[in-house]
Coordinates of C-alpha atoms in Angstrom, one line a residue:
X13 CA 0.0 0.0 0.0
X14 CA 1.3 3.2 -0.9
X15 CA 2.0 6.2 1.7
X16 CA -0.6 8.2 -0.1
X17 CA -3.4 5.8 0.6
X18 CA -2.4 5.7 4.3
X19 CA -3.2 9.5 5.0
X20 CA -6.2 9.7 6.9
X21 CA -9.6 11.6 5.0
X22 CA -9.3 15.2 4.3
X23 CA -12.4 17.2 6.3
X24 CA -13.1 21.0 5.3
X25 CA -14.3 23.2 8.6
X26 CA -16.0 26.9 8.5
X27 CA -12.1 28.0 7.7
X28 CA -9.3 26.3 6.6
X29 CA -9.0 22.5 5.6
X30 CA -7.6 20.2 8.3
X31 CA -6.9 16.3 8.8
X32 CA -8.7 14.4 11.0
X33 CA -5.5 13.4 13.3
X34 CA -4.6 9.9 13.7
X35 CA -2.6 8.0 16.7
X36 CA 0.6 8.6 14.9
X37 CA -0.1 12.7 15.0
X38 CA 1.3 14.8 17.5
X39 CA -0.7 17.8 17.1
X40 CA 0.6 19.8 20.8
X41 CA 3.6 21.3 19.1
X42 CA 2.2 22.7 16.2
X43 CA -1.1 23.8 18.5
X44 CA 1.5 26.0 20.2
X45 CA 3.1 27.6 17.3
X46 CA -0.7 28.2 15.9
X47 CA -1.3 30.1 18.9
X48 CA 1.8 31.9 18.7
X49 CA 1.7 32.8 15.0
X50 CA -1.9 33.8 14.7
X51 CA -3.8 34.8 18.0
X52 CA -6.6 36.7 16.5
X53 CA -8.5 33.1 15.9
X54 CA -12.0 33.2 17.0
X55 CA -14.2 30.2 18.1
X56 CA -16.4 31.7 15.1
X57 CA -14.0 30.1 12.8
X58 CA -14.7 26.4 14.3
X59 CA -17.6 23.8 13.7
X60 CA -18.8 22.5 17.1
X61 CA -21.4 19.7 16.5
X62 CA -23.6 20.4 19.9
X63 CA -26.1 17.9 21.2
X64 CA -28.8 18.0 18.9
X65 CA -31.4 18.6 22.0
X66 CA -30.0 22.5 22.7
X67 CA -31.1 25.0 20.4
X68 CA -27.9 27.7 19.5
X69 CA -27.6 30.3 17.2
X70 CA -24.9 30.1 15.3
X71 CA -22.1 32.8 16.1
X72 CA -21.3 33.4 12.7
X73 CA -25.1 35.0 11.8
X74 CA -24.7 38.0 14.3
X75 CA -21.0 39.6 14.9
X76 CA -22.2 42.5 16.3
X77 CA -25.4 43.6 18.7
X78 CA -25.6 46.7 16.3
X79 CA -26.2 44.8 13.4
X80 CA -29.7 44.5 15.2
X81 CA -30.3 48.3 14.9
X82 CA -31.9 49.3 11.7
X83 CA -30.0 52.2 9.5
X84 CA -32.1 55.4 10.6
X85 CA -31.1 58.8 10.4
X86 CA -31.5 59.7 13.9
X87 CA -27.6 60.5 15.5
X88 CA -28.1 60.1 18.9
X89 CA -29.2 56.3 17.6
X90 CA -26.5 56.0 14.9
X91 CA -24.1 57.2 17.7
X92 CA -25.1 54.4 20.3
X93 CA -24.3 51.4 17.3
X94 CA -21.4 52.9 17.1
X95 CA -20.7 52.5 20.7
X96 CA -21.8 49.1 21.0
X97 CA -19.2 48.3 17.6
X98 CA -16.7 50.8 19.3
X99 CA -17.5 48.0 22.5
X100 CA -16.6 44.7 20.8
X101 CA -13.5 45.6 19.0
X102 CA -11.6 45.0 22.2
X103 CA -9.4 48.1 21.6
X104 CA -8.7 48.2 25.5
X105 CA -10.9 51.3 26.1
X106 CA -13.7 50.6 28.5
X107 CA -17.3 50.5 26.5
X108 CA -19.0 52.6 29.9
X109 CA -16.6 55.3 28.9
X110 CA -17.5 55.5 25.3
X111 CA -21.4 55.5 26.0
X112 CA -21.0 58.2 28.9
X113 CA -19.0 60.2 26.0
X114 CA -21.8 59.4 23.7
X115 CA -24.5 60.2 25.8
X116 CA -22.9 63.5 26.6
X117 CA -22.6 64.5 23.3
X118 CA -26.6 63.7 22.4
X119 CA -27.7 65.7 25.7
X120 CA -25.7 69.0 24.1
X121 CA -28.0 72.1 25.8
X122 CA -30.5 73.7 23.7
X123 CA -29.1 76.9 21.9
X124 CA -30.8 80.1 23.7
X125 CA -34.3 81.7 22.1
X126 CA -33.2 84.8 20.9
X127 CA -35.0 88.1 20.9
X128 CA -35.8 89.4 16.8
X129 CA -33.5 92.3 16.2
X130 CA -35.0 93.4 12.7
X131 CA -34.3 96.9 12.0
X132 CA -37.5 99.4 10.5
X133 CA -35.6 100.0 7.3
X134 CA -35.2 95.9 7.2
X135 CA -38.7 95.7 6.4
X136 CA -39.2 97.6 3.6
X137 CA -38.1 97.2 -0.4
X138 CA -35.8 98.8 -2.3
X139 CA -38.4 101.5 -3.7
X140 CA -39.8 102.5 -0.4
X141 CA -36.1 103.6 1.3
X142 CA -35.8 105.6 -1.6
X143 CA -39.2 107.5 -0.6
X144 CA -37.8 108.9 2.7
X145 CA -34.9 111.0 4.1
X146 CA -31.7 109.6 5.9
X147 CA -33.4 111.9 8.8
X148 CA -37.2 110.4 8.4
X149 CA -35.4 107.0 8.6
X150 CA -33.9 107.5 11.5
X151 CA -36.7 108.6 13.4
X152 CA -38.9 105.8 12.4
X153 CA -36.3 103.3 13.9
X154 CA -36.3 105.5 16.9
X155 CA -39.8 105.3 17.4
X156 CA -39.7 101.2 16.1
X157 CA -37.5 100.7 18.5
X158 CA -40.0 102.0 21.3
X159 CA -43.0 99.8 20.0
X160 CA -40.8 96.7 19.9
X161 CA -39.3 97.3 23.3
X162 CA -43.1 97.4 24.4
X163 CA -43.7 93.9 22.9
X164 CA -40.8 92.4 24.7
X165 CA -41.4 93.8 28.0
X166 CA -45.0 92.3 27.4
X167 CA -43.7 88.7 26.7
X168 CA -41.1 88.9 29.6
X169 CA -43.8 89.7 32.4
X170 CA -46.0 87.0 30.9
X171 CA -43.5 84.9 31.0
X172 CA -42.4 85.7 34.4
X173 CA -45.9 84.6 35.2
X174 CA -46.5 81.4 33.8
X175 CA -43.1 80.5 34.0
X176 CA -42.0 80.7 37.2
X177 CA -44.8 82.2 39.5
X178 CA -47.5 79.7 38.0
X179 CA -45.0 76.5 38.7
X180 CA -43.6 77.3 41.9
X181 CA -47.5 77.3 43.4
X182 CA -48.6 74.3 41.9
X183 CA -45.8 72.5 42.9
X184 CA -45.8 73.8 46.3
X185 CA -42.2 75.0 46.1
X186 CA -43.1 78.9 47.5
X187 CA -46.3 79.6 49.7
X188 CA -48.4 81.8 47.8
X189 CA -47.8 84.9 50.2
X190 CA -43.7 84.7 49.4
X191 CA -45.0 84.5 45.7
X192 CA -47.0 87.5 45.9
X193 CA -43.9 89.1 48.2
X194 CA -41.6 88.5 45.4
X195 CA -43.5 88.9 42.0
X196 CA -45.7 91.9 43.2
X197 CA -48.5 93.0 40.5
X198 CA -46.6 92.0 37.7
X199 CA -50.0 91.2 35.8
X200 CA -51.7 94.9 36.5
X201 CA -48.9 95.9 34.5
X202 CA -49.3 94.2 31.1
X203 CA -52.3 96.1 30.2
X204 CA -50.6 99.2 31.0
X205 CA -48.1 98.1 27.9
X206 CA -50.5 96.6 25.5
X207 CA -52.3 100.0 25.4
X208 CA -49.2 102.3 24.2
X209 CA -48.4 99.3 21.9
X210 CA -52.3 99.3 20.2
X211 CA -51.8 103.0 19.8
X212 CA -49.1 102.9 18.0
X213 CA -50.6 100.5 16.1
X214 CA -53.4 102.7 15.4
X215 CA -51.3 105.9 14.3
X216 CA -49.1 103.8 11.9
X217 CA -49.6 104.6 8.2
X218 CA -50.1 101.7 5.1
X219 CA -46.3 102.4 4.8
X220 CA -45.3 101.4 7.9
X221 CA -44.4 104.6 9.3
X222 CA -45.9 106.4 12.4
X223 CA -46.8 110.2 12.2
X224 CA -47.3 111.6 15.1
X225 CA -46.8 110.2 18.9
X226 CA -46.3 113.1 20.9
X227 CA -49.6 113.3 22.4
X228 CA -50.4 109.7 22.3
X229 CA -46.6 109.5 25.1
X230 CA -47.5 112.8 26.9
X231 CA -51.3 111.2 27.6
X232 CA -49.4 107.7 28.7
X233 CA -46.9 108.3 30.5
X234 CA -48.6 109.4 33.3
X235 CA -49.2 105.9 34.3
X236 CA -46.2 104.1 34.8
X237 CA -46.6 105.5 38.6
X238 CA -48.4 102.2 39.1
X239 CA -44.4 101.1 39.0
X240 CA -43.4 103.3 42.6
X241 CA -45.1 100.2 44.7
X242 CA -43.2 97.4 42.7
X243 CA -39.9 99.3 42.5
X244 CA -40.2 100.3 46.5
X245 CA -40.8 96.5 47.0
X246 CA -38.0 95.1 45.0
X247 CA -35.3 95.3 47.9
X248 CA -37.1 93.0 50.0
X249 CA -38.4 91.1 47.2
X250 CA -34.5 90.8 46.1
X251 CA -33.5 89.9 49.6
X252 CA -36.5 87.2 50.2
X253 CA -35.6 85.7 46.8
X254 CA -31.6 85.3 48.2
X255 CA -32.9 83.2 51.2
X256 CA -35.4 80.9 49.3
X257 CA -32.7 80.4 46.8
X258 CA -31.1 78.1 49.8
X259 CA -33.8 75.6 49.6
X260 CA -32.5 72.9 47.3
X261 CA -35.9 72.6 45.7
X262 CA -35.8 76.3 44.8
X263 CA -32.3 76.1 43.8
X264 CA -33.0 72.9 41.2
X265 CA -35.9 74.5 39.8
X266 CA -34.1 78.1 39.2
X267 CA -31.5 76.3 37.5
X268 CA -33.6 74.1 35.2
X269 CA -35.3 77.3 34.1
X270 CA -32.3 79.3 33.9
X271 CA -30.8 76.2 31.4
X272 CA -34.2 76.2 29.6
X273 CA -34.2 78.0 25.9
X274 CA -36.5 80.0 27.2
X275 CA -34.9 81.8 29.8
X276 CA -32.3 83.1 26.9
X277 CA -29.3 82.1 30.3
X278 CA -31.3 85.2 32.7
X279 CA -32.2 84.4 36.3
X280 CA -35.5 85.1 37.3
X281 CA -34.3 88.4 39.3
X282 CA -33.2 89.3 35.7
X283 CA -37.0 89.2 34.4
X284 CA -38.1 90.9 37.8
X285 CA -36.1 93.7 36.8
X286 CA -37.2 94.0 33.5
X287 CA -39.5 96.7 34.2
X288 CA -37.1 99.2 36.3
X289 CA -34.6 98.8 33.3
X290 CA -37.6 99.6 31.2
X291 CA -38.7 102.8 33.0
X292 CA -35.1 104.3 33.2
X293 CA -35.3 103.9 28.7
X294 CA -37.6 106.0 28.7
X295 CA -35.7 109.0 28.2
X296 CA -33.3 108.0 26.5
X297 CA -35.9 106.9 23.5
X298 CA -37.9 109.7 23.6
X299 CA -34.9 111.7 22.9
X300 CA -33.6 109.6 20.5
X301 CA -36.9 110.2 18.5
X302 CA -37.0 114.5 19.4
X303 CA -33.1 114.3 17.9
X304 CA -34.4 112.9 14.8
X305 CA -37.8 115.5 14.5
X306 CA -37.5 118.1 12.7
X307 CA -38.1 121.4 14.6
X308 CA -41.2 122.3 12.3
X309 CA -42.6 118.8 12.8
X310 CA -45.9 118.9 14.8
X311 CA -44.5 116.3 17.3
X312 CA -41.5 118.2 18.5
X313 CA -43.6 120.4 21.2
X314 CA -45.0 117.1 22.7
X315 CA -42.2 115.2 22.5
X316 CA -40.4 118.1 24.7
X317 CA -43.1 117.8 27.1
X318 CA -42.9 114.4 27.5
X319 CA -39.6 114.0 28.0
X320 CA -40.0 116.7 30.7
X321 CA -43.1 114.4 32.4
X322 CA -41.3 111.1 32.4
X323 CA -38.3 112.7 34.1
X324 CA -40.9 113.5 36.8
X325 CA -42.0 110.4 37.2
X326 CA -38.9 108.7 37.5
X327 CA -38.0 111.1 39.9
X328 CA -41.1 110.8 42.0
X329 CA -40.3 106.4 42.1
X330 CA -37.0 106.9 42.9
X331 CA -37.7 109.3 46.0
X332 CA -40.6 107.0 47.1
X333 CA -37.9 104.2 46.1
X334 CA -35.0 105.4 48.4
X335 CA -37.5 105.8 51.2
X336 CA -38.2 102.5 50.9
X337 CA -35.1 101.4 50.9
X338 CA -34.4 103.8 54.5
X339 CA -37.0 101.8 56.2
X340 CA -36.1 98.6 55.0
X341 CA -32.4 99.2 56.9
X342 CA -33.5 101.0 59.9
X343 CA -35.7 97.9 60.3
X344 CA -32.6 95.8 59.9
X345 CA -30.6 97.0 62.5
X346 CA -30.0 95.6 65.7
X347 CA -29.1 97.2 69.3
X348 CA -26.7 96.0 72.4
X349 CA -27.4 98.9 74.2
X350 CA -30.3 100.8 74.3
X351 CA -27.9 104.2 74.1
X352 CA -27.1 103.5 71.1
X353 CA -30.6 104.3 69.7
X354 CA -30.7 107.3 68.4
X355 CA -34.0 109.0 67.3
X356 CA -32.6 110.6 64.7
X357 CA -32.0 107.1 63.0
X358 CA -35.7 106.5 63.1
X359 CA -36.5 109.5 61.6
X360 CA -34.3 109.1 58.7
X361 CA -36.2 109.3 55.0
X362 CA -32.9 109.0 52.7
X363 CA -29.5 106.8 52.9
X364 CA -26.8 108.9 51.1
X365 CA -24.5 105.4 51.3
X366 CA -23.5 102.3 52.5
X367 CA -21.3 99.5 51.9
X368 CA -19.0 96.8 53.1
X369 CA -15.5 98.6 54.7
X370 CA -12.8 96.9 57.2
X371 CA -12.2 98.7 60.7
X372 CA -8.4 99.2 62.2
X373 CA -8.3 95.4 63.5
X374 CA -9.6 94.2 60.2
X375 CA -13.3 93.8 61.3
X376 CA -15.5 93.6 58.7
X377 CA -18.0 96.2 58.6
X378 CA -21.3 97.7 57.3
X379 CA -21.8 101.6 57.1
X380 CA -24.7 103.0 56.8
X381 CA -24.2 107.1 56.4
X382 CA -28.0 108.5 56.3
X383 CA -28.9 112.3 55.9
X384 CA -28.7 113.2 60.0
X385 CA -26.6 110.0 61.2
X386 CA -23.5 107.9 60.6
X387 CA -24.4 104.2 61.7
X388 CA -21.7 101.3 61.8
X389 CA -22.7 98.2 62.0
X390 CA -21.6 94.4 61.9
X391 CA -23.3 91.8 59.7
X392 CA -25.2 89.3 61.7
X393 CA -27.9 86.6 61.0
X394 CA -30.6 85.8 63.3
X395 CA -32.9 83.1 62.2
X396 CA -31.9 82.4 59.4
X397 CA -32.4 86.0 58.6
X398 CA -29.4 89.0 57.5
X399 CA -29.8 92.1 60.0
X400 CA -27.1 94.5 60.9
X401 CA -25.9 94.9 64.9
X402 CA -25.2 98.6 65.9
X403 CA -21.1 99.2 66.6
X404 CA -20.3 101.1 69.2
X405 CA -21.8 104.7 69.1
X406 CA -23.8 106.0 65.9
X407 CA -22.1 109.7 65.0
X408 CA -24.5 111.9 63.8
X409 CA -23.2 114.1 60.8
X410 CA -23.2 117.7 62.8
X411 CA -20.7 116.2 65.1
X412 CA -19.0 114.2 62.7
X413 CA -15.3 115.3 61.5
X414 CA -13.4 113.2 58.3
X415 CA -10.0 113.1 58.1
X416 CA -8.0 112.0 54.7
X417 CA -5.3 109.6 55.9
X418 CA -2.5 109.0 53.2
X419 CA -1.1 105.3 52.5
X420 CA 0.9 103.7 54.9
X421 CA -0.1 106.2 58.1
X422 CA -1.8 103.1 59.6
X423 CA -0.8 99.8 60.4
X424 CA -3.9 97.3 60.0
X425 CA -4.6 93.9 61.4
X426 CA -3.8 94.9 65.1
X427 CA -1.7 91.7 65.8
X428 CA 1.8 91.9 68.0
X429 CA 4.4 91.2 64.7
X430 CA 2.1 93.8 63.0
X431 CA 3.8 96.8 65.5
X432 CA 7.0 96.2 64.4
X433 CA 6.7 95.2 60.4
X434 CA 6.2 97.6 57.6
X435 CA 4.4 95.0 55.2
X436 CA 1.0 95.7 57.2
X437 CA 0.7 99.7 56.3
X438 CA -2.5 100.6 55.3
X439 CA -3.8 102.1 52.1
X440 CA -7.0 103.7 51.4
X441 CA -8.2 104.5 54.6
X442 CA -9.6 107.5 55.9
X443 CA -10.8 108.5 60.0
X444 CA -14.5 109.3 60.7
X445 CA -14.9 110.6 64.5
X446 CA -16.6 113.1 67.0
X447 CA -15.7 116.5 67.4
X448 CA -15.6 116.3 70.9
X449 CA -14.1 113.1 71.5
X450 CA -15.2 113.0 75.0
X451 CA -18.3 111.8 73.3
X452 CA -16.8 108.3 71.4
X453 CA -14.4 106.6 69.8
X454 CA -13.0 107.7 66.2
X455 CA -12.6 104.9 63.5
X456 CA -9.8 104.0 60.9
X457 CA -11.7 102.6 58.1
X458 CA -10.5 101.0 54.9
X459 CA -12.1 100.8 51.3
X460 CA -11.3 98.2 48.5
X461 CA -9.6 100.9 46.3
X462 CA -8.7 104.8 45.6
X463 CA -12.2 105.2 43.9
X464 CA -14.6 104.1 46.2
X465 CA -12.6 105.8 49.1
X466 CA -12.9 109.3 47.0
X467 CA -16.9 108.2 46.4
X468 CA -17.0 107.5 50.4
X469 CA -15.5 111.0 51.4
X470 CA -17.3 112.9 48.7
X471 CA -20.7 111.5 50.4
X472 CA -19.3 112.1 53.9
X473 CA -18.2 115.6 53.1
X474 CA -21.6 116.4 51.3
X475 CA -23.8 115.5 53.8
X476 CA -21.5 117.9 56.7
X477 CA -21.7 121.0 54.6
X478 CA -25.4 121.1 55.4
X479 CA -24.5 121.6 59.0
X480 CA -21.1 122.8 58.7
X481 CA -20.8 125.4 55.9
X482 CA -22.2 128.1 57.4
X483 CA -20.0 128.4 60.9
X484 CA -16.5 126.1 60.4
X485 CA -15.0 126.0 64.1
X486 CA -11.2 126.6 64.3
X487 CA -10.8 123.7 66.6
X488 CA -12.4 121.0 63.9
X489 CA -9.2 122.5 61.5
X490 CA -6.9 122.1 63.9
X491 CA -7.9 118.6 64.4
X492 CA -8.1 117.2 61.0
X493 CA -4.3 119.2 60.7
X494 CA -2.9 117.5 63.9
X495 CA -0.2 114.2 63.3
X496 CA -1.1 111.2 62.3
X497 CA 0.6 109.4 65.4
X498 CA -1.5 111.6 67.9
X499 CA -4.4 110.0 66.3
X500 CA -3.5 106.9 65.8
X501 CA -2.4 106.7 69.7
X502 CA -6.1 107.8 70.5
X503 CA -7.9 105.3 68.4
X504 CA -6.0 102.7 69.5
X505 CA -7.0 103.5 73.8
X506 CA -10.5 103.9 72.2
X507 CA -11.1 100.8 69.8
X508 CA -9.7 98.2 72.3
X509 CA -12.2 99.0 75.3
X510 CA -14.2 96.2 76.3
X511 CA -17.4 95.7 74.1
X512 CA -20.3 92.9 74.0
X513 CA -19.8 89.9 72.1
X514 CA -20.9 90.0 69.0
X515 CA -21.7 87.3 66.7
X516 CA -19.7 86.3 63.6
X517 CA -20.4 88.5 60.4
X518 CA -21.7 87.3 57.6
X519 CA -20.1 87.1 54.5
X520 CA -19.3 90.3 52.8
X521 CA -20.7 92.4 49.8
X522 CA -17.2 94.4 49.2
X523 CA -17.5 94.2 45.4
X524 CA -20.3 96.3 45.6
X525 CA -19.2 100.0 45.3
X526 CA -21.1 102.0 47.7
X527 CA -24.0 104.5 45.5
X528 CA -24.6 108.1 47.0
X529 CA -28.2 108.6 46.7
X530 CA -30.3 105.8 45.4
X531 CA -30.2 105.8 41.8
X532 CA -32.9 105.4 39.2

């Protein structure tokens, strides 16, 4: 018998043509090399006969899960077969990974709504710019620019409305009386607007331009002092909207909103002073559209006189504004010692300024300088609420001397190594105390910079030359010209006396610069 005819029968599997090995085979050493020369062979590529009672699929129908997934045009689908491919190619990189990448990519935010910016001239053709001046132009976007400002402020209070005051009460998240403490009368307003904006309406021509809206302004604007309740409310309302904001129900659904197209990435304190922004435009576009009148033009007259009766409104809410304001910080303040009150400080209608300074041992402090009184004061929180507690003796402004300290005449932080190093001197700082100073203590304060020191002593000075201008006493010069060291010796026996405890102060508002008399 020939060799041939002893090989033993060729069989054919799924890939590659093998013998059927006999006892005289030894098959372990070429395994090995198999394995070392190709490892990328897959149990796909072998026929397993399996008992014929156990139903399999066979490997080789389905190599990959996103074969299962239909072609569609949908990406975040297209994305997650690409995942579950990315997955099986054993590339070493984890498949959680790649679908948290994935996933992050399909939950991209949604771009912000934005407002419609069109211009007057935008709307019409070719042949109608040609049928007015440069000047006629530009008084038609002056007044289109007042009719479309109308239209937003209506959608942003109506939206205020529905989308946050409405949502909050239904789900319980504010009590209707915090609500109502923090939205006001938002919805008496609307009406107010949707009138100007129908008149308008009515005195625009078939070409789109409006004729005359001088009387139609000087008959409206009246009105808006409906707004001297909400603008006189909207420190409180600002300051009960800072404390909810530190329940985490509040907080989650601020910031939904605030990531919400809708919202165009404002807070809701943003739409609640919509309308102040509003009322301070005023002005500015009825001037726009007097610059733009000709003098002949029938509208310039009323246009004057409306200008004239908006800036007395805005002056009557601001007044009634600040005096709101007053009361809302007398309220706030809080007294060790009954000697400290001084009636003056309850009879108080205007604060000049206030702001966040530090005192000579690096206290942090709130002043409060109103038109008869100079109050200091240390942040506190008492039930969960901010209020201000009295320091030391309020100065009231007849009594009250200033003196301009330069840069480095003060050593701040009052600490031992601080008396004998020349890294610790002072800048902007400046002395407020009696002019008799049997009657209190004086006090080195310090301001974040040269500006708001200058705004500080312009206010402080101001509000003296009512009393002082008239009759200057010799001895208050000779004070404010007397050496730094004599007054620095003073404050120090007077600002380390003894005093109550005082509880820790709250976190500071110091990048606020300190505004003189409330501003519109």
């Amino acid at each position: 018998m020939t060799p041939q005819a002893q090989l033993p029968p060729l069989r054919r599997g799924s890939s590659f043509t093998f013998r059927t090995p006999g006892p005289q085979w030894d098959f372990s050493l070429k395994r090995k090399r198999r394995e070392k020369e190709d490892d990328a062979v897959s149990l796909c590529s072998f026929d397993f006969k399996e008992p014929s009672t156990k139903r399999v699929r066979p490997l080789g129908r389905v190599t990959s899960l996103a074969n299962l997934i239909s072609p569609v045009k949908n990406g975040a689908v297209r994305r997650f077969g690409q995942t579950l491919q990315a997955s099986f190619r054993g590339d070493g990189r984890s498949p959680n990974v790649l679908q948290q990448k994935a996933c992050s990519k399909a939950a991209a935010p949604t771009p912000p709504k934005r407002r419609n910016s069109t211009l007057w001239s935008e709307t019409l053709d070719v042949h109608q710019k040609g049928t007015f001046s440069t000047k006629e132009i530009k008084r038609q976007e002056a007044i289109f620019e007042l009719s479309r400002g109308e239209q937003d402020l209506i959608e942003d209070l109506q939206l205020a409305r529905k989308a946050y005051h409405d949502p909050m009460l239904k789900l319980s998240i504010m009590s209707e009386e915090e609500l109502t403490a923090i939205f006001g009368d938002l919805d008496a307003y609307i009406p107010l607007h949707e009138d100007l904006l129908a008149q308008l309406a009515k005195a625009t021509g078939p070409d789109g331009t409006v004729g005359e809206i001088g009387q139609i302004v000087v008959n409206w604007l009246p009105r808006l002092n409906a707004y001297r309740a909400y603008c006189s409310n909207q420190l409180a309302a600002k300051a009960l909207l800072d404390q909810k904001k530190q329940d985490p129900r509040v907080q989650d659904f601020l910031q939904r909103c605030l990531e919400s197209p809708f919202s165009r990435k404002l807070d809701l304190w943003s739409f609640l002073d919509i309308p102040r922004s509003r009322l301070v435009k005023y002005p500015l576009l009825l001037r726009e559209v007097l610059r733009h009148t000709p003098p002949e033009h029938p509208d310039t007259a009323s246009l004057e006189q409306a200008v004239s009766i908006i800036q007395g409104v805005l002056s009557d809410i601001n007044m009634k504004k600040g005096e709101s304001e007053c009361q809302y910080y007398i309220d706030k303040l809080e007294y060790l010692d009954d000697r400290q009150r001084d009636p003056r400080i309850e009879q108080c209608k205007s604060l000049l300024c206030h702001g966040e300074l530090r005192n000579k041992s690096g206290t942090k402090l709130h002043v409060f300088l109103f038109t008869e009184v100079l109050v200091l004061t240390r942040p506190v929180t008492r039930n969960e609420r901010p209020c201000f507690q009295v320091y030391r003796q309020p100065i009231p402004v007849q009594d009250l001397v200033v003196d301009d300290l330069q840069d480095g005449d003060v050593r701040m932080g009052g600490s031992f190594r601080g008396a004998f190093s020349t890294a610790d001197r002072a800048k902007n700082i400046f002395r407020v105390r009696f002019q008799d100073t049997a009657q209190g203590q004086s006090h080195t304060l310090q301001v974040n910079d040269v500006f708001h020191k200058q705004q500080w002593l312009n206010c402080l000075r101001t509000a003296m030359s009512v009393y002082q201008s008239e009759a200057p006493t010799d001895a208050s010069s000779k004070r404010r010209s007397s050496t730094a060291s004599t007054i620095i010796h003073m404050e120090e026996t007077d600002e380390n006396q003894p005093q109550s405890a005082a509880s820790a102060p709250s976190s500071p508002r110091s990048e606020q610069p300190p505004s003189p008399t409330p501003s519109k």
